[in-house]
Amino acid sequence: MDITLSPALDAHDTRILAELQADARLTMAELGRRVHLSQPAVTERVRKLEASGVISGYRATVDLTRLGYGIRAIIRVGRAEYARVVELVQQTPECVNAYNVTGDDSWVLEIAVIDVAHLDAVVTKFCILTETATSIILNPAREHQPMLPPKRADVKPPIRKVLNA
Amino acid sequence: MDITLSPALDAHDTRILAELQADARLTMAELGRRVHLSQPAVTERVRKLEASGVISGYRATVDLTRLGYGIRAIIRVGRAEYARVVELVQQTPECVNAYNVTGDDSWVLEIAVIDVAHLDAVVTKFCILTETATSIILNPAREHQPMLPPKRADVKPPIRKVLNA
DNA sequence: GATGAAAGGACTAAACC
DNA sequence: GGTTTAGTCCTTTCATC
């Protein structure tokens, strides 16, 4: 893995990433118009972004509520054998995301279920392994925020008292 | 909002949803081949899925690591004034997802940052509001699992002792 | 929902800057 | 690395069954 983004992404690439994260079905011709590049030029840039792995895929986003999932929840799973959790996640189609994390909890899962009975069924599967803590999502205030290359300049060091001040 | 999925999604729709969640850039002709429907037929079905809101969009997925974000983390934010948190999230481009949830923590945020210094900067913004708990994502074992309409038959009631047994 | 025809537009490749 | 052009292919739309 190369830490240095081989040829750093320029302003054109950034605009392309923004557009495709907003609408993955744009044609290369339309994308070219929006970023002010010719169609062959954007096609080549997109090809490179895909080849370098910066763009890892294109997916349709579905509305889980309209699909019939009435409840979304976060399950935090405590210390447990890694392989056992992975196995259980693989057997759980209701699990949208599963992150192995640092801290008291070893896993943070995001699930979608039909109703409370269904939630009970899924949570119980993980309760058997170890302690869990379940939180129902009331409102996904932000989802799938389009991400652009970070700019160091944006990072403001926190202003506060430090011990060795 | 209608709870009953007006005309329930049939097997064709389900296959279409599966394909488009795996590759949003499929052409209607190719999608038709894969689901064994004519191109006009799939086009009309996709149009209806979009119109009914089941498909809410199409997005390119980017590899945050290759974009330059070396660390991803979950921040749990304790009880705090709703509007203040929303405002802070809006001022935080590093925040990919933000969920208002039930439980001791009021919010679960997912962020992407360059490095530890950057993590410090972002966490500190939220620490000022209330208590927070930050977990670094070691391994996103599952991400963006394609979701299909739930089948009641799949929901197995948990087998266990109950108080009124 | 399928088929077939017609029109428009998008992708590819090459030459040039 | 980008643009333009030209050619081919594909997609989309419409009408018909």
Short mmCIF file of C-alpha atoms (C1' of nucleotides) in Angstrom, two decimals:
data_model
loop_
_atom_site.label_atom_id
_atom_site.label_comp_id
_atom_site.label_asym_id
_atom_site.label_seq_id
_atom_site.Cartn_x
_atom_site.Cartn_y
_atom_site.Cartn_z
CA MET A 1 0.00 0.00 0.00
CA ASP A 2 1.48 3.32 -1.00
CA ILE A 3 0.83 6.09 1.43
CA THR A 4 1.73 8.75 -1.07
CA LEU A 5 -1.12 9.06 -3.51
CA SER A 6 1.09 8.37 -6.50
CA PRO A 7 0.08 11.36 -8.57
CA ALA A 8 -1.90 13.35 -6.07
CA LEU A 9 -5.51 13.93 -7.00
CA ASP A 10 -5.94 17.31 -8.62
CA ALA A 11 -8.92 19.61 -8.75
CA HIS A 12 -10.41 17.77 -11.73
CA ASP A 13 -10.25 14.42 -9.96
CA THR A 14 -11.84 15.93 -6.89
CA ARG A 15 -14.75 17.30 -8.88
CA ILE A 16 -15.17 13.96 -10.63
CA LEU A 17 -15.28 12.19 -7.26
CA ALA A 18 -17.84 14.65 -5.97
CA GLU A 19 -20.10 14.19 -8.99
CA LEU A 20 -19.90 10.40 -9.04
CA GLN A 21 -20.57 10.14 -5.32
CA ALA A 22 -23.70 12.23 -5.88
CA ASP A 23 -24.82 10.33 -8.97
CA ALA A 24 -23.02 7.19 -10.02
CA ARG A 25 -25.07 6.81 -13.18
CA LEU A 26 -23.80 9.93 -14.91
CA THR A 27 -22.57 9.22 -18.42
CA MET A 28 -18.99 10.15 -19.17
CA ALA A 29 -20.26 12.78 -21.61
CA GLU A 30 -22.43 14.45 -18.96
CA LEU A 31 -19.69 14.16 -16.37
CA GLY A 32 -17.31 15.84 -18.80
CA ARG A 33 -19.70 18.74 -19.22
CA ARG A 34 -20.00 19.20 -15.47
CA VAL A 35 -16.29 19.21 -14.75
CA HIS A 36 -15.35 21.09 -17.91
CA LEU A 37 -13.30 18.37 -19.50
CA SER A 38 -13.76 16.55 -22.78
CA GLN A 39 -15.46 13.18 -22.66
CA PRO A 40 -12.31 11.18 -23.48
CA ALA A 41 -10.43 13.08 -20.78
CA VAL A 42 -12.90 12.29 -18.02
CA THR A 43 -13.22 8.70 -19.19
CA GLU A 44 -9.48 8.26 -18.81
CA ARG A 45 -9.45 9.91 -15.40
CA VAL A 46 -12.31 7.77 -14.15
CA ARG A 47 -10.55 4.69 -15.48
CA LYS A 48 -7.43 5.63 -13.49
CA LEU A 49 -9.43 6.36 -10.35
CA GLU A 50 -10.99 2.91 -10.65
CA ALA A 51 -7.68 1.21 -11.44
CA SER A 52 -5.94 2.84 -8.48
CA GLY A 53 -8.77 1.77 -6.21
CA VAL A 54 -9.80 5.26 -5.18
CA ILE A 55 -13.22 4.47 -6.63
CA SER A 56 -14.02 1.04 -5.25
CA GLY A 57 -17.46 0.55 -6.77
CA TYR A 58 -20.83 1.95 -7.69
CA ARG A 59 -23.94 1.04 -5.78
CA ALA A 60 -27.62 1.80 -5.81
CA THR A 61 -28.83 3.05 -2.44
CA VAL A 62 -32.12 1.62 -1.23
CA ASP A 63 -34.56 3.10 1.27
CA LEU A 64 -34.65 0.43 3.97
CA THR A 65 -37.95 1.69 5.35
CA ARG A 66 -39.67 1.35 2.01
CA LEU A 67 -38.10 -2.06 1.57
CA GLY A 68 -39.98 -3.16 4.67
CA TYR A 69 -37.36 -2.69 7.39
CA GLY A 70 -39.15 -0.68 10.05
CA ILE A 71 -36.25 -0.48 12.49
CA ARG A 72 -32.56 0.23 12.14
CA ALA A 73 -30.26 -0.25 15.09
CA ILE A 74 -26.69 -0.19 16.31
CA ILE A 75 -25.53 -3.22 18.27
CA ARG A 76 -22.33 -2.95 20.24
CA VAL A 77 -20.81 -6.33 20.91
CA GLY A 78 -18.38 -6.88 23.77
CA ARG A 79 -15.20 -8.93 23.88
CA ALA A 80 -15.71 -12.15 21.96
CA GLU A 81 -13.77 -14.58 19.81
CA TYR A 82 -13.12 -12.84 16.50
CA ALA A 83 -13.94 -15.80 14.27
CA ARG A 84 -17.19 -16.49 16.07
CA VAL A 85 -18.42 -12.94 15.50
CA VAL A 86 -17.41 -12.98 11.85
CA GLU A 87 -19.22 -16.25 11.39
CA LEU A 88 -22.34 -14.91 13.04
CA VAL A 89 -22.27 -11.74 10.95
CA GLN A 90 -22.02 -13.83 7.82
CA GLN A 91 -25.15 -15.66 8.89
CA THR A 92 -26.98 -12.39 9.49
CA PRO A 93 -28.34 -10.77 6.33
CA GLU A 94 -29.89 -8.07 8.51
CA CYS A 95 -26.38 -6.77 9.23
CA VAL A 96 -25.61 -3.86 6.90
CA ASN A 97 -22.24 -2.92 8.41
CA ALA A 98 -19.95 -4.66 10.85
CA TYR A 99 -16.87 -2.97 12.27
CA ASN A 100 -14.25 -4.53 14.48
CA VAL A 101 -13.19 -1.68 16.76
CA THR A 102 -10.93 -0.74 19.64
CA GLY A 103 -12.33 -0.13 23.09
CA ASP A 104 -14.52 -1.98 25.55
CA ASP A 105 -16.76 -3.11 22.75
CA SER A 106 -15.09 -5.22 20.12
CA TRP A 107 -17.70 -4.76 17.43
CA VAL A 108 -20.15 -2.18 16.24
CA LEU A 109 -22.88 -3.58 14.02
CA GLU A 110 -25.52 -1.73 12.08
CA ILE A 111 -28.63 -3.73 11.33
CA ALA A 112 -32.02 -3.36 9.68
CA VAL A 113 -35.00 -5.35 10.91
CA ILE A 114 -38.71 -5.55 10.25
CA ASP A 115 -40.02 -4.88 13.75
CA VAL A 116 -39.31 -5.37 17.44
CA ALA A 117 -39.80 -9.14 17.27
CA HIS A 118 -37.27 -9.31 14.47
CA LEU A 119 -34.91 -7.06 16.42
CA ASP A 120 -35.24 -9.40 19.36
CA ALA A 121 -34.36 -12.35 17.16
CA VAL A 122 -31.21 -10.74 15.77
CA VAL A 123 -29.98 -9.28 19.05
CA THR A 124 -30.43 -12.61 20.79
CA LYS A 125 -28.11 -14.28 18.28
CA PHE A 126 -25.31 -11.99 19.43
CA CYS A 127 -26.27 -11.93 23.10
CA ILE A 128 -25.36 -15.58 23.28
CA LEU A 129 -21.72 -14.73 22.49
CA THR A 130 -21.11 -11.95 24.97
CA GLU A 131 -22.64 -8.76 26.35
CA THR A 132 -24.28 -6.45 23.84
CA ALA A 133 -25.80 -2.99 23.89
CA THR A 134 -28.47 -2.11 21.37
CA SER A 135 -29.50 1.39 20.32
CA ILE A 136 -32.33 2.05 17.90
CA ILE A 137 -31.64 4.65 15.24
CA LEU A 138 -34.18 7.44 15.63
CA ASN A 139 -32.95 9.61 12.82
CA PRO A 140 -30.08 9.16 10.40
CA ALA A 141 -29.21 12.85 10.39
CA ARG A 142 -26.37 12.29 7.96
CA GLU A 143 -25.74 9.32 5.72
CA HIS A 144 -23.16 8.59 3.07
CA GLN A 145 -21.56 12.00 3.16
CA PRO A 146 -19.56 12.34 -0.07
CA MET A 147 -15.88 12.39 0.85
CA LEU A 148 -13.16 14.33 -0.91
CA PRO A 149 -9.40 14.23 -0.41
CA PRO A 150 -8.58 15.75 2.99
CA LYS A 151 -6.81 19.06 3.07
CA ARG A 152 -4.29 19.43 5.85
CA ALA A 153 -5.16 23.09 6.00
CA ASP A 154 -8.65 22.14 7.19
CA VAL A 155 -7.28 20.48 10.29
CA LYS A 156 -7.29 22.98 13.08
CA PRO A 157 -5.42 21.87 16.18
CA PRO A 158 -7.79 21.88 19.17
CA ILE A 159 -7.35 24.88 21.41
CA ARG A 160 -7.21 23.85 25.06
CA LYS A 161 -5.10 23.60 28.10
CA VAL A 162 -2.41 20.96 28.00
CA LEU A 163 -0.51 19.53 30.93
CA ASN A 164 2.89 20.68 29.75
CA ALA A 165 1.72 24.18 28.92
CA MET B 1 -45.82 7.10 4.05
CA ASP B 2 -47.50 3.88 3.11
CA ILE B 3 -46.48 0.93 5.19
CA THR B 4 -47.84 -1.56 2.69
CA LEU B 5 -45.49 -1.70 -0.25
CA SER B 6 -48.19 -0.79 -2.75
CA PRO B 7 -47.61 -3.59 -5.22
CA ALA B 8 -45.23 -5.80 -3.31
CA LEU B 9 -41.85 -6.27 -4.91
CA ASP B 10 -41.74 -9.48 -6.89
CA ALA B 11 -38.83 -11.74 -7.73
CA HIS B 12 -37.84 -9.62 -10.72
CA ASP B 13 -37.67 -6.45 -8.66
CA THR B 14 -35.62 -8.22 -6.05
CA ARG B 15 -33.09 -9.37 -8.61
CA ILE B 16 -32.93 -5.88 -10.07
CA LEU B 17 -32.24 -4.44 -6.62
CA ALA B 18 -29.53 -6.99 -6.02
CA GLU B 19 -27.80 -6.23 -9.32
CA LEU B 20 -27.97 -2.46 -8.96
CA GLN B 21 -26.67 -2.55 -5.41
CA ALA B 22 -23.72 -4.57 -6.68
CA ASP B 23 -23.10 -2.35 -9.72
CA ALA B 24 -25.02 0.85 -10.15
CA ARG B 25 -23.53 1.53 -13.56
CA LEU B 26 -25.08 -1.43 -15.32
CA THR B 27 -26.84 -0.45 -18.51
CA MET B 28 -30.51 -1.31 -18.78
CA ALA B 29 -29.71 -3.76 -21.57
CA GLU B 30 -27.15 -5.63 -19.47
CA LEU B 31 -29.44 -5.55 -16.45
CA GLY B 32 -32.20 -7.00 -18.60
CA ARG B 33 -29.95 -9.86 -19.66
CA ARG B 34 -29.05 -10.64 -16.07
CA VAL B 35 -32.60 -10.71 -14.75
CA HIS B 36 -34.07 -12.29 -17.87
CA LEU B 37 -36.32 -9.43 -18.86
CA SER B 38 -36.40 -7.31 -21.99
CA GLN B 39 -34.66 -3.99 -21.84
CA PRO B 40 -37.88 -1.89 -21.92
CA ALA B 41 -39.31 -4.06 -19.16
CA VAL B 42 -36.39 -3.54 -16.78
CA THR B 43 -36.22 0.15 -17.63
CA GLU B 44 -39.84 0.55 -16.58
CA ARG B 45 -39.31 -1.44 -13.39
CA VAL B 46 -36.27 0.60 -12.44
CA ARG B 47 -38.19 3.78 -13.14
CA LYS B 48 -40.95 2.64 -10.78
CA LEU B 49 -38.45 1.62 -8.10
CA GLU B 50 -36.93 5.09 -8.33
CA ALA B 51 -40.31 6.85 -8.38
CA SER B 52 -41.57 4.92 -5.36
CA GLY B 53 -38.38 5.79 -3.49
CA VAL B 54 -37.22 2.21 -2.98
CA ILE B 55 -34.09 3.16 -4.90
CA SER B 56 -33.03 6.45 -3.36
CA GLY B 57 -29.91 7.11 -5.38
CA TYR B 58 -26.75 5.83 -6.99
CA ARG B 59 -23.35 6.56 -5.52
CA ALA B 60 -19.75 5.85 -6.27
CA THR B 61 -17.99 4.28 -3.30
CA VAL B 62 -14.54 5.62 -2.53
CA ASP B 63 -11.72 3.94 -0.65
CA LEU B 64 -11.15 6.33 2.25
CA THR B 65 -7.68 4.97 2.92
CA ARG B 66 -6.54 5.66 -0.62
CA LEU B 67 -8.15 9.08 -0.45
CA GLY B 68 -5.76 9.89 2.39
CA TYR B 69 -7.88 9.12 5.45
CA GLY B 70 -5.69 6.86 7.53
CA ILE B 71 -8.13 6.37 10.40
CA ARG B 72 -11.82 5.68 10.62
CA ALA B 73 -13.57 5.84 13.95
CA ILE B 74 -16.88 5.62 15.75
CA ILE B 75 -17.66 8.42 18.18
CA ARG B 76 -20.48 7.93 20.63
CA VAL B 77 -21.84 11.20 21.90
CA GLY B 78 -23.74 11.43 25.15
CA ARG B 79 -26.84 13.43 26.03
CA ALA B 80 -26.64 16.83 24.38
CA GLU B 81 -28.88 19.44 22.85
CA TYR B 82 -30.11 18.06 19.55
CA ALA B 83 -29.66 21.22 17.52
CA ARG B 84 -26.15 21.76 18.82
CA VAL B 85 -25.07 18.31 17.68
CA VAL B 86 -26.69 18.69 14.27
CA GLU B 87 -24.96 22.02 13.85
CA LEU B 88 -21.61 20.55 14.79
CA VAL B 89 -22.07 17.61 12.43
CA GLN B 90 -22.84 20.02 9.61
CA GLN B 91 -19.55 21.76 10.32
CA THR B 92 -17.68 18.46 10.25
CA PRO B 93 -16.89 17.18 6.76
CA GLU B 94 -15.02 14.29 8.35
CA CYS B 95 -18.34 12.88 9.54
CA VAL B 96 -19.53 10.22 7.10
CA ASN B 97 -22.61 9.10 9.05
CA ALA B 98 -24.43 10.57 12.02
CA TYR B 99 -27.23 8.71 13.76
CA ASN B 100 -29.42 10.01 16.54
CA VAL B 101 -30.09 6.94 18.66
CA THR B 102 -31.84 5.69 21.77
CA GLY B 103 -29.86 4.72 24.87
CA ASP B 104 -27.25 6.34 27.08
CA ASP B 105 -25.52 7.77 24.06
CA SER B 106 -27.62 10.12 21.98
CA TRP B 107 -25.51 9.98 18.86
CA VAL B 108 -23.33 7.55 17.01
CA LEU B 109 -21.01 9.19 14.49
CA GLU B 110 -18.76 7.57 11.95
CA ILE B 111 -15.80 9.67 10.90
CA ALA B 112 -12.75 9.50 8.67
CA VAL B 113 -9.59 11.38 9.57
CA ILE B 114 -6.04 11.67 8.31
CA ASP B 115 -4.16 10.66 11.44
CA VAL B 116 -4.22 10.77 15.22
CA ALA B 117 -3.74 14.54 15.36
CA HIS B 118 -6.70 14.98 13.08
CA LEU B 119 -8.72 12.51 15.16
CA ASP B 120 -7.88 14.55 18.22
CA ALA B 121 -9.09 17.71 16.53
CA VAL B 122 -12.43 16.20 15.51
CA VAL B 123 -13.10 14.41 18.80
CA THR B 124 -12.34 17.54 20.74
CA LYS B 125 -15.04 19.44 18.88
CA PHE B 126 -17.62 17.02 20.23
CA CYS B 127 -16.04 16.57 23.67
CA ILE B 128 -16.87 20.20 24.37
CA LEU B 129 -20.59 19.40 24.12
CA THR B 130 -20.78 16.37 26.38
CA GLU B 131 -19.06 13.07 27.14
CA THR B 132 -17.90 11.05 24.17
CA ALA B 133 -16.44 7.61 23.61
CA THR B 134 -14.26 7.02 20.59
CA SER B 135 -13.45 3.65 19.03
CA ILE B 136 -11.07 3.28 16.12
CA ILE B 137 -12.23 0.96 13.37
CA LEU B 138 -9.68 -1.83 13.03
CA ASN B 139 -11.41 -3.72 10.28
CA PRO B 140 -14.64 -3.04 8.44
CA ALA B 141 -15.53 -6.73 8.21
CA ARG B 142 -18.74 -5.94 6.37
CA GLU B 143 -19.72 -2.77 4.60
CA HIS B 144 -22.71 -1.79 2.51
CA GLN B 145 -24.30 -5.23 2.54
CA PRO B 146 -26.82 -5.26 -0.32
CA MET B 147 -30.30 -5.43 1.20
CA LEU B 148 -33.28 -7.20 -0.27
CA PRO B 149 -36.91 -7.16 0.88
CA PRO B 150 -37.16 -9.02 4.19
CA LYS B 151 -38.91 -12.34 4.23
CA ARG B 152 -40.93 -13.02 7.37
CA ALA B 153 -40.11 -16.68 6.99
CA ASP B 154 -36.46 -15.87 7.67
CA VAL B 155 -37.24 -14.51 11.11
CA LYS B 156 -36.80 -17.28 13.60
CA PRO B 157 -38.11 -16.50 17.07
CA PRO B 158 -35.27 -16.82 19.58
CA ILE B 159 -35.36 -20.06 21.53
CA ARG B 160 -34.86 -19.40 25.24
CA LYS B 161 -36.44 -19.49 28.59
CA VAL B 162 -39.07 -16.87 29.24
CA LEU B 163 -40.43 -15.79 32.58
CA ASN B 164 -43.99 -16.84 31.88
CA ALA B 165 -43.08 -20.21 30.43
"C1'" DG C 1 -44.23 -7.79 -21.17
"C1'" DA C 2 -41.92 -8.77 -25.76
"C1'" DT C 3 -40.38 -7.48 -30.27
"C1'" DG C 4 -38.57 -4.61 -33.90
"C1'" DA C 5 -37.32 -0.26 -36.01
"C1'" DA C 6 -35.59 4.43 -35.88
"C1'" DA C 7 -33.03 8.26 -33.73
"C1'" DG C 8 -30.14 10.03 -30.72
"C1'" DG C 9 -26.24 9.85 -27.93
"C1'" DA C 10 -22.19 7.74 -25.88
"C1'" DC C 11 -17.82 5.27 -26.15
"C1'" DT C 12 -13.36 4.26 -28.68
"C1'" DA C 13 -9.42 5.31 -31.19
"C1'" DA C 14 -6.52 8.15 -33.75
"C1'" DA C 15 -4.25 12.42 -34.94
"C1'" DC C 16 -2.84 16.77 -33.34
"C1'" DC C 17 -1.63 20.33 -29.99
"C1'" DG D 1 -2.29 15.49 -20.52
"C1'" DG D 2 -6.12 17.47 -23.18
"C1'" DT D 3 -8.90 18.28 -27.42
"C1'" DT D 4 -11.01 17.32 -31.60
"C1'" DT D 5 -12.79 14.42 -35.08
"C1'" DA D 6 -14.75 10.45 -37.08
"C1'" DG D 7 -16.69 5.94 -36.82
"C1'" DT D 8 -18.93 2.37 -34.48
"C1'" DC D 9 -21.68 0.68 -31.18
"C1'" DC D 10 -25.16 0.91 -27.88
"C1'" DT D 11 -28.99 2.71 -25.62
"C1'" DT D 12 -33.30 4.61 -25.55
"C1'" DT D 13 -37.89 5.46 -27.24
"C1'" DC D 14 -41.87 4.42 -29.70
"C1'" DA D 15 -45.19 1.66 -31.98
"C1'" DT D 16 -47.06 -2.88 -32.52
"C1'" DC D 17 -48.24 -7.54 -31.12
#
